Coordinates of C-alpha atoms in Angstrom, one line a residue:
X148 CA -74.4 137.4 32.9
X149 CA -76.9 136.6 30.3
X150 CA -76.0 133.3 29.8
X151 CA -76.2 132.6 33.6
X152 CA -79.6 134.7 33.7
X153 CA -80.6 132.3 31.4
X154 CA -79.8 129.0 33.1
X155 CA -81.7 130.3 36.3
X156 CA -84.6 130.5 34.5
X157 CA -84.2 127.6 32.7
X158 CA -83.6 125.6 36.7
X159 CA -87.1 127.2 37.6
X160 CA -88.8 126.4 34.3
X161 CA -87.9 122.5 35.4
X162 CA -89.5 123.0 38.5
X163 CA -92.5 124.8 37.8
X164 CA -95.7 122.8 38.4
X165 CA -98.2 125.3 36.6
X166 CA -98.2 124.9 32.9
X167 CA -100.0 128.5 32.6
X168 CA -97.0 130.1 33.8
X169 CA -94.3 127.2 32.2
X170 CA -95.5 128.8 28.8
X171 CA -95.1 132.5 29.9
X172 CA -91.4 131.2 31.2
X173 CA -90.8 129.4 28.0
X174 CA -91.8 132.4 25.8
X175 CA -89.5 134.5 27.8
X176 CA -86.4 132.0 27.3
X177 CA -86.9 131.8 23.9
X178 CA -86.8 135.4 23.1
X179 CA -84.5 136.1 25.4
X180 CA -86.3 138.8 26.6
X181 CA -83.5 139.5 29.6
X182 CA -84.9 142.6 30.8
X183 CA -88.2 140.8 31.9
X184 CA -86.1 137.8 33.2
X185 CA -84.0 140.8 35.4
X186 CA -87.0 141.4 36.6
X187 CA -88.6 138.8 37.5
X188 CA -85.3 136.9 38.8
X189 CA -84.0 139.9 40.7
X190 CA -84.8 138.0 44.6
X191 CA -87.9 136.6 45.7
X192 CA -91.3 137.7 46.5
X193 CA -90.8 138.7 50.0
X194 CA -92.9 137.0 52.9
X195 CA -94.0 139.6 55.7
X196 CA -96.4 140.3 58.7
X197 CA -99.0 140.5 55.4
X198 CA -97.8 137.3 54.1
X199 CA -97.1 137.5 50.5
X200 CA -98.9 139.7 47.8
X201 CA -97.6 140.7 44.3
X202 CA -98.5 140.7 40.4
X203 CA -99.3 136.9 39.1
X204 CA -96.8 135.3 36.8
X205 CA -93.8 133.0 36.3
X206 CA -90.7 133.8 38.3
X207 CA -89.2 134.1 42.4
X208 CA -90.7 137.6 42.1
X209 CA -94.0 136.6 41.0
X210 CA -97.4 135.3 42.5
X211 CA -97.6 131.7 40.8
X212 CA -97.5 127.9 42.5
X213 CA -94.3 127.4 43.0
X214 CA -93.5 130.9 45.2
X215 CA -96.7 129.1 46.9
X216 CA -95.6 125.8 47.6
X217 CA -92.7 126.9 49.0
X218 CA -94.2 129.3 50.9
X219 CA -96.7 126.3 52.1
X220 CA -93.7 124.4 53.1
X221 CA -91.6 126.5 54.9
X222 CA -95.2 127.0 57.4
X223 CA -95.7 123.9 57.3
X224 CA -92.1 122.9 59.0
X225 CA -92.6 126.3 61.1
X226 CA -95.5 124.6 62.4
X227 CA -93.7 121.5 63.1
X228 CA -90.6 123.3 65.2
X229 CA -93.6 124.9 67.2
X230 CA -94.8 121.5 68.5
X231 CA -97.8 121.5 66.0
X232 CA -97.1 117.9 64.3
X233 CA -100.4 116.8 63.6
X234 CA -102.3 120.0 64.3
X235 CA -105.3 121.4 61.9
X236 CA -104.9 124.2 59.0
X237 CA -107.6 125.8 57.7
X238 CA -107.3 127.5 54.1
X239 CA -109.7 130.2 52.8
X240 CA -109.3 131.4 49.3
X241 CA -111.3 134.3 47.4
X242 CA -112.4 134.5 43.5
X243 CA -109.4 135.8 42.1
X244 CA -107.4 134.2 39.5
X245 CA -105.3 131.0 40.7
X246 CA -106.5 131.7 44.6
X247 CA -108.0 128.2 44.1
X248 CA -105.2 126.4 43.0
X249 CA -103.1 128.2 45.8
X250 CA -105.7 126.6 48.3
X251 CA -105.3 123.0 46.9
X252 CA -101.3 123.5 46.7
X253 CA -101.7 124.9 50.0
X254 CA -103.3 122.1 51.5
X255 CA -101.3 119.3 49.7
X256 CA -98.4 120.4 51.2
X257 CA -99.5 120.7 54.7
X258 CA -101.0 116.8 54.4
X259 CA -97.8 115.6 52.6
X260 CA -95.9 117.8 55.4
X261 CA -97.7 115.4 58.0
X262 CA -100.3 118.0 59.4
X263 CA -103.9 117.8 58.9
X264 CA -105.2 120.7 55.8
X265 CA -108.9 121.7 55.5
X266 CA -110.5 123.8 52.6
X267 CA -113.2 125.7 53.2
X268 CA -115.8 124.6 50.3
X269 CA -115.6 127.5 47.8
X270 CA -114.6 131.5 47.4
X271 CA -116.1 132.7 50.7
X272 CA -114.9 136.3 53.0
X273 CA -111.7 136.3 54.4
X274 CA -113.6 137.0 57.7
X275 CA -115.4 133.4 57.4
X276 CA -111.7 131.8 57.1
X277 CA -110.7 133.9 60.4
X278 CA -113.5 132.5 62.2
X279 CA -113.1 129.0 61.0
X280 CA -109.4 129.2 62.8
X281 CA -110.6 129.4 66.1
X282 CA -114.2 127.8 65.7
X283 CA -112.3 124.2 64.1
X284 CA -109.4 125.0 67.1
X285 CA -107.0 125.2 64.0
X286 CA -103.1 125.9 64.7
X287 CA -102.9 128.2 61.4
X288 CA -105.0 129.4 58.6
X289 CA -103.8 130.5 55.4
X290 CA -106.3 133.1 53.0
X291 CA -105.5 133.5 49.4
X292 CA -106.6 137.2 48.7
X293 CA -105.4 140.1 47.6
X294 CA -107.9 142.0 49.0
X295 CA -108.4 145.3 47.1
X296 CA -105.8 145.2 45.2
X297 CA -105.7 145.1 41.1
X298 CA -106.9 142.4 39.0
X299 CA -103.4 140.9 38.3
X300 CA -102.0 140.1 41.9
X301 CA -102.6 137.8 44.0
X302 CA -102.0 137.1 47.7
X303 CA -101.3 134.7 50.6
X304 CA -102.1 135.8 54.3
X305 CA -101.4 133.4 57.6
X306 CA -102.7 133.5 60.9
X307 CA -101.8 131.3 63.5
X308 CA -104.6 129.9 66.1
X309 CA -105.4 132.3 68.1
X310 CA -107.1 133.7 64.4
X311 CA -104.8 136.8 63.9
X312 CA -102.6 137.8 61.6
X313 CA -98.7 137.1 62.2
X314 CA -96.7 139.5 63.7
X315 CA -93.0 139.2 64.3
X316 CA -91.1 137.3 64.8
X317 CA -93.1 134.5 63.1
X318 CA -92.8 136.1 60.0
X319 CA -89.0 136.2 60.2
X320 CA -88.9 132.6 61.7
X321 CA -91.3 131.5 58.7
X322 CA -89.3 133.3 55.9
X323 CA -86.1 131.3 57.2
X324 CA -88.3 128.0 56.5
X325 CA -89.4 128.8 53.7
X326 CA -85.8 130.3 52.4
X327 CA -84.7 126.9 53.4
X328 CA -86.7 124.9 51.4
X329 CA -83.7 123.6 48.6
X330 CA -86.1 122.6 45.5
X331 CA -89.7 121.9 44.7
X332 CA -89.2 118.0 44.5
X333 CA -88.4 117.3 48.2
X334 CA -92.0 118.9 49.1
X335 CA -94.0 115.6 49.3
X336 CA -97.8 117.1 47.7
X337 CA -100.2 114.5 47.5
X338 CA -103.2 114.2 45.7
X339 CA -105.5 113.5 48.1
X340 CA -106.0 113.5 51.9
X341 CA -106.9 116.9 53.0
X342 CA -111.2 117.5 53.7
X343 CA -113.1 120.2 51.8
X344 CA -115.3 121.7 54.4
X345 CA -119.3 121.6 54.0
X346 CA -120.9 124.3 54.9
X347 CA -121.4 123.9 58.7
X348 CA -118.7 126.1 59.5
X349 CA -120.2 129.2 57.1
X350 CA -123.4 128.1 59.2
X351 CA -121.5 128.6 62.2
X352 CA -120.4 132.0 61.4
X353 CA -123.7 132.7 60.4
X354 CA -125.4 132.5 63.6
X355 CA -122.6 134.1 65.3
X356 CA -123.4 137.6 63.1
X357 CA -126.7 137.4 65.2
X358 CA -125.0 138.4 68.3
X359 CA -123.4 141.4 67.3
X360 CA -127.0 143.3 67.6
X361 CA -129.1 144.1 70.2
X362 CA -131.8 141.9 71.1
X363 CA -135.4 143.8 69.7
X364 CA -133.2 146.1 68.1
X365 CA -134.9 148.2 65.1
X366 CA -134.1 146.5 61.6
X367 CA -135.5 149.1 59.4
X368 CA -132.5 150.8 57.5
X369 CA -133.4 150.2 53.6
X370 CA -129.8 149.9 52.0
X371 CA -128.1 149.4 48.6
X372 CA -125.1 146.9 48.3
X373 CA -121.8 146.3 46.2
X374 CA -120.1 143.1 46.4
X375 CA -117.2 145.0 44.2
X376 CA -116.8 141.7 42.2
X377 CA -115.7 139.8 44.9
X378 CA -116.9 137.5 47.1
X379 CA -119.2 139.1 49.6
X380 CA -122.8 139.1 48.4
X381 CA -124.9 135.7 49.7
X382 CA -122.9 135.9 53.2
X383 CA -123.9 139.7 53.4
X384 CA -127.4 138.9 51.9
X385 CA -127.8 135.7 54.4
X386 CA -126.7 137.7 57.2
X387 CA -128.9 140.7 56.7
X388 CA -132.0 137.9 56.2
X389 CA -131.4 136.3 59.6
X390 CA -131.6 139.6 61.1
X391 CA -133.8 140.6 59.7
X392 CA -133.1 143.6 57.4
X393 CA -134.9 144.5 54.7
X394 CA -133.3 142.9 51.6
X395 CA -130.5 145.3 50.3
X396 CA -130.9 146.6 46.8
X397 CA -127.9 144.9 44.8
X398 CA -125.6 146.8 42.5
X399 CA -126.0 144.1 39.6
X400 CA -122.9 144.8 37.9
X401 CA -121.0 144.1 40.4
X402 CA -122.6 141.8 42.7
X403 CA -121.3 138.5 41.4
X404 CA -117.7 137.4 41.3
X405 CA -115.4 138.3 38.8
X406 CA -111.4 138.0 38.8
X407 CA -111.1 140.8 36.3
X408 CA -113.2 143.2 37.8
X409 CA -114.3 145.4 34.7
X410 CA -116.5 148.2 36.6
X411 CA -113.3 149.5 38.5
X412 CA -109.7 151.0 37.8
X413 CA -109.1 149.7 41.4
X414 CA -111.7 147.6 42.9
X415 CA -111.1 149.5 46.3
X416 CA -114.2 151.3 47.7
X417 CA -112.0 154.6 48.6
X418 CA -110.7 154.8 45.3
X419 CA -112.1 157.7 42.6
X420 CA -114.9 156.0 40.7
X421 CA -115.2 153.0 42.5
X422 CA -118.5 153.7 44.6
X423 CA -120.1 155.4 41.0
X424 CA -122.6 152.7 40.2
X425 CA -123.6 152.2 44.0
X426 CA -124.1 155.8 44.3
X427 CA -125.9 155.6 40.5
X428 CA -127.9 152.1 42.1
X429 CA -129.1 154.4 45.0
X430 CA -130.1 157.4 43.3
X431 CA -132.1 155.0 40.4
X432 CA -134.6 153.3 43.1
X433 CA -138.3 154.1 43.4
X434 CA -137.2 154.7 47.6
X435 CA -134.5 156.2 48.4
X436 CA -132.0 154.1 50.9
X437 CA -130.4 155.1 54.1
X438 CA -127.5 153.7 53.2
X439 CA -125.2 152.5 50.8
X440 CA -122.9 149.3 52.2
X441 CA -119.7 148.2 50.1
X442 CA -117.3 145.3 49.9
X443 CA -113.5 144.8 49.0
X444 CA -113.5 142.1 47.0
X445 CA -112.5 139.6 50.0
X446 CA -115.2 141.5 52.7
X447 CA -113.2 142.2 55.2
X448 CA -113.8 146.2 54.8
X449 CA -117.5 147.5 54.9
X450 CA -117.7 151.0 53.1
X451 CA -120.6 153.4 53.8
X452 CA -122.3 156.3 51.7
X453 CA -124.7 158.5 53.0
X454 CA -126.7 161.0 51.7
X455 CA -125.9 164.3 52.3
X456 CA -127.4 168.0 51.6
X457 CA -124.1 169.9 52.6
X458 CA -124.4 172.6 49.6
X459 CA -127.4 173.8 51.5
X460 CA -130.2 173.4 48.4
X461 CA -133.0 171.4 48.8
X462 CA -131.3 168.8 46.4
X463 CA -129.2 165.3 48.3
X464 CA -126.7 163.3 46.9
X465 CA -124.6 160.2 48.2
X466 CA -121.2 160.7 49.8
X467 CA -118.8 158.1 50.9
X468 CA -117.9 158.2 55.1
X469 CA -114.6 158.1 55.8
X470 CA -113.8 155.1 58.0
X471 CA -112.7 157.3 60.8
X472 CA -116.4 158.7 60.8
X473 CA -117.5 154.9 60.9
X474 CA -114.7 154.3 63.5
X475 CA -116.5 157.1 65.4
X476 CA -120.2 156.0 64.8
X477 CA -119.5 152.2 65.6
X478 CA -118.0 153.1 68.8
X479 CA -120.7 155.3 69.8
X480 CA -123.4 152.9 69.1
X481 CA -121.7 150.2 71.1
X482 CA -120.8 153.0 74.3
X483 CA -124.4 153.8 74.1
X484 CA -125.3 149.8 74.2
X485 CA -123.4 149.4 77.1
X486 CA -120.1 147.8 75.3
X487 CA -117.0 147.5 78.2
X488 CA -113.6 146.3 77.2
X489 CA -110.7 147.7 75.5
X490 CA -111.6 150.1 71.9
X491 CA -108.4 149.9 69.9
X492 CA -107.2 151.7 67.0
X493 CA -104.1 152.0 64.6
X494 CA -101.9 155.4 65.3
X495 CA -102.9 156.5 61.6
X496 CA -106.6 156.3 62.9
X497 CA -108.3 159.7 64.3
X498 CA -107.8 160.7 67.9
X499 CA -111.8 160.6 68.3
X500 CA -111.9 157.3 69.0
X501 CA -109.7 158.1 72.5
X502 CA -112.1 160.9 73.3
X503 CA -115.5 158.6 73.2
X504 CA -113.7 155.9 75.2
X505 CA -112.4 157.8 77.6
X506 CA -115.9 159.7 78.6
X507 CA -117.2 156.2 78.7
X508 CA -114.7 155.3 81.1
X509 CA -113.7 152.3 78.7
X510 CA -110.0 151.4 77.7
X511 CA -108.8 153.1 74.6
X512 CA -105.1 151.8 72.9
X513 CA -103.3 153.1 69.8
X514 CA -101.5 150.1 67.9
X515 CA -99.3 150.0 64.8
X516 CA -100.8 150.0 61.9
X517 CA -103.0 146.7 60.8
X518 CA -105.6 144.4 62.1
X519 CA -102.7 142.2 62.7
X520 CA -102.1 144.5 65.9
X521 CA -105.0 145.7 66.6
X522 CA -106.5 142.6 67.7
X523 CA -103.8 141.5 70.2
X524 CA -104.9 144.6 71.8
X525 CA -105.7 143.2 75.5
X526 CA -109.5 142.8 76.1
X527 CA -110.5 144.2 72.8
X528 CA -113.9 145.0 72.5
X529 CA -114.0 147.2 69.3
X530 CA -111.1 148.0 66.9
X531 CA -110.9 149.6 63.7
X532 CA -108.2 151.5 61.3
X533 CA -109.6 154.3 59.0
X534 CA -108.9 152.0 55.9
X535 CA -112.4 150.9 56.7
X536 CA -111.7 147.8 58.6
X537 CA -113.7 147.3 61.6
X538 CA -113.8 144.5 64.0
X539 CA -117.4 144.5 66.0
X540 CA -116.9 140.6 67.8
X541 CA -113.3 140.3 68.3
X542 CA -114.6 136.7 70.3
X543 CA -115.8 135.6 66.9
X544 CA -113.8 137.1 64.3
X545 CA -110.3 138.1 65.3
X546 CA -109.5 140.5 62.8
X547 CA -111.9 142.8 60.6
X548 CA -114.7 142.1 59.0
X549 CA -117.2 143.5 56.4
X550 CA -119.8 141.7 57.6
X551 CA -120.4 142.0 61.0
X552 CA -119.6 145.8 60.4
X553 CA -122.4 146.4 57.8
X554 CA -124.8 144.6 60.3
X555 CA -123.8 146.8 63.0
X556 CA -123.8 150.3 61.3
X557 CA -127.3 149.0 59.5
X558 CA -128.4 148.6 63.0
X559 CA -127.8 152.0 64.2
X560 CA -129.1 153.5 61.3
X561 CA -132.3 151.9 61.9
X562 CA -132.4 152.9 65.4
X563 CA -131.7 156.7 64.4
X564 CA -134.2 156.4 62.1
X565 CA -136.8 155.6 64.4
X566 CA -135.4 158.7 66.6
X567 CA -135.8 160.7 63.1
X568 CA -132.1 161.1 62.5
X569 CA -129.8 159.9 60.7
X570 CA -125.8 159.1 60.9
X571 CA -125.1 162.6 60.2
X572 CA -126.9 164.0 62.7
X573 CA -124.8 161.9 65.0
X574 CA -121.7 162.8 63.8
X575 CA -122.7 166.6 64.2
X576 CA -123.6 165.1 68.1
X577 CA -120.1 164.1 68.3
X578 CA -118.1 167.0 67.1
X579 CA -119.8 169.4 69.4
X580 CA -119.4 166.9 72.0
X581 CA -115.4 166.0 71.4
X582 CA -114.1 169.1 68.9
X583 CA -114.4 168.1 65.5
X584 CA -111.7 165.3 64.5
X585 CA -111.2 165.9 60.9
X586 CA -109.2 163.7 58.4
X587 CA -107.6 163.7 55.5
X588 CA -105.2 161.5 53.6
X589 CA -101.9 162.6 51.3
X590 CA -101.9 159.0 49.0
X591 CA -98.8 158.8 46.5
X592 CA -98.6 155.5 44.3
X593 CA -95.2 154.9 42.2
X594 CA -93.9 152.7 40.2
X595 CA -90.2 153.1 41.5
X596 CA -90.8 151.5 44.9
X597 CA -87.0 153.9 45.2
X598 CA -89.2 157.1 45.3
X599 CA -90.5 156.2 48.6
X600 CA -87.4 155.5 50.3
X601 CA -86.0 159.1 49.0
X602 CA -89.4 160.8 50.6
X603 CA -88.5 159.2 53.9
X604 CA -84.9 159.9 54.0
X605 CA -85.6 163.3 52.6
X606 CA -88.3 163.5 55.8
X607 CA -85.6 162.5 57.7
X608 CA -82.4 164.6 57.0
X609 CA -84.6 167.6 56.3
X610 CA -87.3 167.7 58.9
X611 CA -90.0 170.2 58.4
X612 CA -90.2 172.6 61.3
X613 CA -93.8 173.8 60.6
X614 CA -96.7 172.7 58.4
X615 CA -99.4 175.3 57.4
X616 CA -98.0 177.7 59.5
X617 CA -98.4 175.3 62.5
X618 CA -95.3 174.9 64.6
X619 CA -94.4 171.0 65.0
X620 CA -94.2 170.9 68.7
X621 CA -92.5 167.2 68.7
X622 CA -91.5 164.7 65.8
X623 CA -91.3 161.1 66.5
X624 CA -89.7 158.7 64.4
X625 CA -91.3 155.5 64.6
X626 CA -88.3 153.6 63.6
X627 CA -87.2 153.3 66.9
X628 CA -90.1 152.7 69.0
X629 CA -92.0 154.2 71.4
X630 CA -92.5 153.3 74.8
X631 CA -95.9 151.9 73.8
X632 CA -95.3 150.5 70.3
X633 CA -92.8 147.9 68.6
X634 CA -90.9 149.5 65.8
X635 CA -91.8 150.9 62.2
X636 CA -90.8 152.3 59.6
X637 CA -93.1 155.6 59.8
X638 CA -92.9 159.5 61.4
X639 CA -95.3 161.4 63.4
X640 CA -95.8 165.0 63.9
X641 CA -97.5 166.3 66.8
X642 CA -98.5 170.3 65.9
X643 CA -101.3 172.4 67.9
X644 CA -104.3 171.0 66.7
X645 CA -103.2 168.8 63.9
X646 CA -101.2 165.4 63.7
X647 CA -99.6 163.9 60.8
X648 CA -98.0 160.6 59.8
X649 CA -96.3 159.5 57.1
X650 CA -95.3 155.8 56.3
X651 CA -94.7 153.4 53.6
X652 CA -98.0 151.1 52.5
X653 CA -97.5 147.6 54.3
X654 CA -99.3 145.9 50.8
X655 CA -99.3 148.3 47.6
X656 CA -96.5 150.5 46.1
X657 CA -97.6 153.8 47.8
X658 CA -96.1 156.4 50.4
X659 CA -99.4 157.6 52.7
X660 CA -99.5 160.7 54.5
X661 CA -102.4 160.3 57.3
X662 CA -103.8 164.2 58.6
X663 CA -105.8 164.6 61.1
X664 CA -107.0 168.3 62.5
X665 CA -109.1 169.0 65.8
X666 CA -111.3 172.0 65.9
X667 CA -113.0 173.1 69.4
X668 CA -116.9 173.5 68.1
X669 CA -119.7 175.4 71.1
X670 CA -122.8 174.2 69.6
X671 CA -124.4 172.8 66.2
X672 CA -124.1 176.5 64.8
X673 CA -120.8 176.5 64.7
X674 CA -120.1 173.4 62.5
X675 CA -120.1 175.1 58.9
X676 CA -117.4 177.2 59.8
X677 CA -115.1 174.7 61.9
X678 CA -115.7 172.4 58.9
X679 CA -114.6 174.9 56.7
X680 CA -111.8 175.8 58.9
X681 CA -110.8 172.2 58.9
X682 CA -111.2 171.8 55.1
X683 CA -108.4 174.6 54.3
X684 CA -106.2 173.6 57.2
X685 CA -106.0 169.9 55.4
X686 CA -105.1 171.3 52.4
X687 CA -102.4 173.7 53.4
X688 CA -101.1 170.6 54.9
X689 CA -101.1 168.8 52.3
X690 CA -99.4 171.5 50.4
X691 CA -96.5 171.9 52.5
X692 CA -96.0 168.2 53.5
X693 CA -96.0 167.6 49.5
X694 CA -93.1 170.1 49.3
X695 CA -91.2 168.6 52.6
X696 CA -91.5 164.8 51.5
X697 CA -90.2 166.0 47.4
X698 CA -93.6 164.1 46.1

């Protein structure tokens, strides 16, 4: 078994293009390390509706040129059996290690496959890349990101032309391809042949962030703004100039690009710690902002801080928004503009979004969960999913985007602040107007992806009957659909007041428990005690969902 662990290592060694991860492969042979040759030789690294994300390194299971390549490939001929033989594919790439040498693999193989590859002309937002697909009339793009994930993975997401995401059953259709694909050396790659984009199409997106705001609008919200080492920081800053914002205060630790991202365990903006030198940037200036804006790495999520008194003193400090309160704040500034069309959401999201809509008399639809559903919602005017991805011009940008979104809730905080308000304020507005929606999230990372499975069949076999004392008036399990959405591996509980849903994370090892609780609120009086109400009700919850699931 060794021996023939061994040879199949040695077969990919031959094979592999990249002579960073050659030496890691070489180093392994010779010290027969088998249990880290198991490892990385146990399959491949799977391709989904996200694409492909995982840790950097040499093996099948592994982020590294060749899984690439042949990932390249089997689109490529995907492509090709879809009728696209000579069509365009535009490839985006952010600063993390190797994304660049994925993008020129990338677009080798799509030129030495026959189709016509274009590069856009250095690390830019993800968003940029979706808006190049449609804006060049591209038949796919490809982004190399991992978004926020840690400093060692990497990632590779597709979208076809109509700039979304891939849903099935491309994926599966593309997996077979690339499956298919018998060796590295029948996958013609070129040196030469594909463009590298100038900057016309960033220009292009550029002047389309101008039409997400009102025309005479108020641009007065002073902010302060973390790229979180990625790649965000002169689109955000060139954005926020045409419109004229003032300029936004920059966290300089972490405004400029950096693959290892040193400031952060996790260089997520809803992770512990990861807002602390924003919030430490904010409290440091000579004025004090009304708002503090944040990044992923690849800017397709927009965080927002505020500041907040809610101990009741005299003192403020900054507090991060949950993105269902963004969800909520977005879609209330755009109701109040006038938007019409369809508001969309994932079914983790908070049931607030269905209450605005529907007093505006707009369409509201609940998708799965990811921006890869959300915008093939039909006439969508305004999605978002509370892992802070909002789309604001679903025309331009198919899919979120931390751009546009930080323009958009800048906007409204400049208007408030002409009406002496703030975002606060308007959330208090909205939970005397709807009941107050509040959320919470049950987040458990592993290292045995195993431990999730267990939860869910645990969940499963041994269904809770009642969580904090609230009777679970129906249970639906996802796996088999519902009349409105496609199948997935998830549950949803439906209790008086409360809902709940648990499901495996799509892109990192974790099993997420989304809670949401409603509380009926008769004026602005009342909201200290419903919010407290809502606080202990999340956490008994928590508590008793924690037992249930065996986490």
């Amino acid at each position: 078994m060794h021996e023939e662990l061994i040879a199949q290592a040695q077969a990919w060694l031959t094979e592999d293009p990249d002579p960073d991860t050659r030496t890691e492969l070489a180093g392994l042979i010779d010290a027969r390390d088998h249990t880290e040759l198991a490892v990385r030789f146990s399959g491949t690294l799977q391709f989904g509706t996200a694409g492909l994300r995982g840790e950097l390194g040499a093996g099948p299971m592994r982020m590294n040129r060749s899984v690439v390549i042949r990932a390249a490939a089997g689109l490529a001929a995907y492509l090709k059996k879809q009728g696209h033989d000579n069509g365009l594919v535009v490839i985006g790439y952010d600063a993390r290690h190797k994304s660049h040498d994925f993008a020129q693999d990338t677009a080798a193989v799509m030129t030495g496959a026959g189709l016509r590859a274009a590069v856009l002309p250095r690390p830019l937002p993800t968003p940029v890349l979706a808006f190049a697909i449609r804006h060049l009339g591209a038949v796919a793009g490809v982004e190399v990101t991992a978004s926020h994930n840690p400093p060692r993975d990497n990632g590779y997401k597709v979208y076809l032309g109509d700039g979304s995401q891939i849903v099935p059953p491309a994926d599966i259709d593309i997996a077979a391809e690339i499956a298919a694909v018998p060796s590295l050396t029948t996958v013609r790659r070129p040196t030469e042949g594909w463009d590298t984009l100038d900057d016309s199409v960033l220009e292009a997106y550029l002047a389309r962030t101008d039409a997400v705001l009102s025309e005479g609008s108020p641009r007065t919200a002073r902010t302060v703004y973390t790229a979180m080492h990625g790649v965000g920081k002169d689109v955000l800053l060139a954005a926020f100039a045409r419109a004229g914002f003032p300029e936004p205060v920059l966290v300089a630790e972490q405004a400029e690009p950096d693959p290892e991202f040193p400031t952060v365990a996790f260089p997520n903006p809803e992770e512990p710690g990861a807002m602390d030198l924003a919030f430490a940037t904010a409290r440091a200036g000579e004025t004090a902002p009304d708002l503090i804006i944040a990044n992923d790495p690849d800017a397709d999520r927009c965080a927002v801080a505020v500041q907040d008194n809610a101990d009741g003193t005299d003192g403020t400090d900054w507090r991060m928004l949950r993105g269902d309160e963004v969800g909520a704040l977005l879609a209330a500034h755009l109701v109040r503009r006038g938007a019409t069309g369809t508001f969309a959401e994932s079914i983790v999201s908070s049931s607030l979004l269905g209450r605005i809509a529907e007093k505006a008399g707009v369409p509201h639809v609940e998708t799965l969960t990811g921006f890869k559903w959300i915008a093939r919602a039909e006439g969508l005017r305004f999605g978002y999913e509370e892992a802070l991805g909002y789309c604001v011009d679903p025309d331009g940008v198919r899919d979120k985007d931390g751009i546009t979104a930080a323009l958009l809730i800048t906007e409204l905080a400049s208007q408030l602040k002409e009406e002496g308000r703030t975002l606060l304020d308007l959330l208090d507005d909205l939970a005397v107007e709807h009941g107050l929606h509040a959320t919470d999230q049950l987040s458990v990372r592993v290292e045995d992806l195993s431990l999730i499975a267990a939860a869910m069949r645990r969940l499963r076999e041994q269904p809770p009957t009642e969580l904090a004392g609230l009777p679970i008036t129906r249970t639906d399990d996802l796996t088999k659909g519902t009349a409105d959405l496609p199948p997935t591996d998830g549950l949803r509980y439906t209790l008086d007041g409360a809902r709940v849903i648990v499901r495996p994370s799509g892109t990192e090892p974790k099993l997420k428990c989304y809670l949401e609780v409603v509380i009926p609120v008769g004026s602005h009086k009342d909201l200290p005690e419903a919010r407290a109400q809502a606080t202990a009700l999340l956490e008994s919850i928590k508590r008793d969902l924690s037992t249930a699931a065996g986490i």
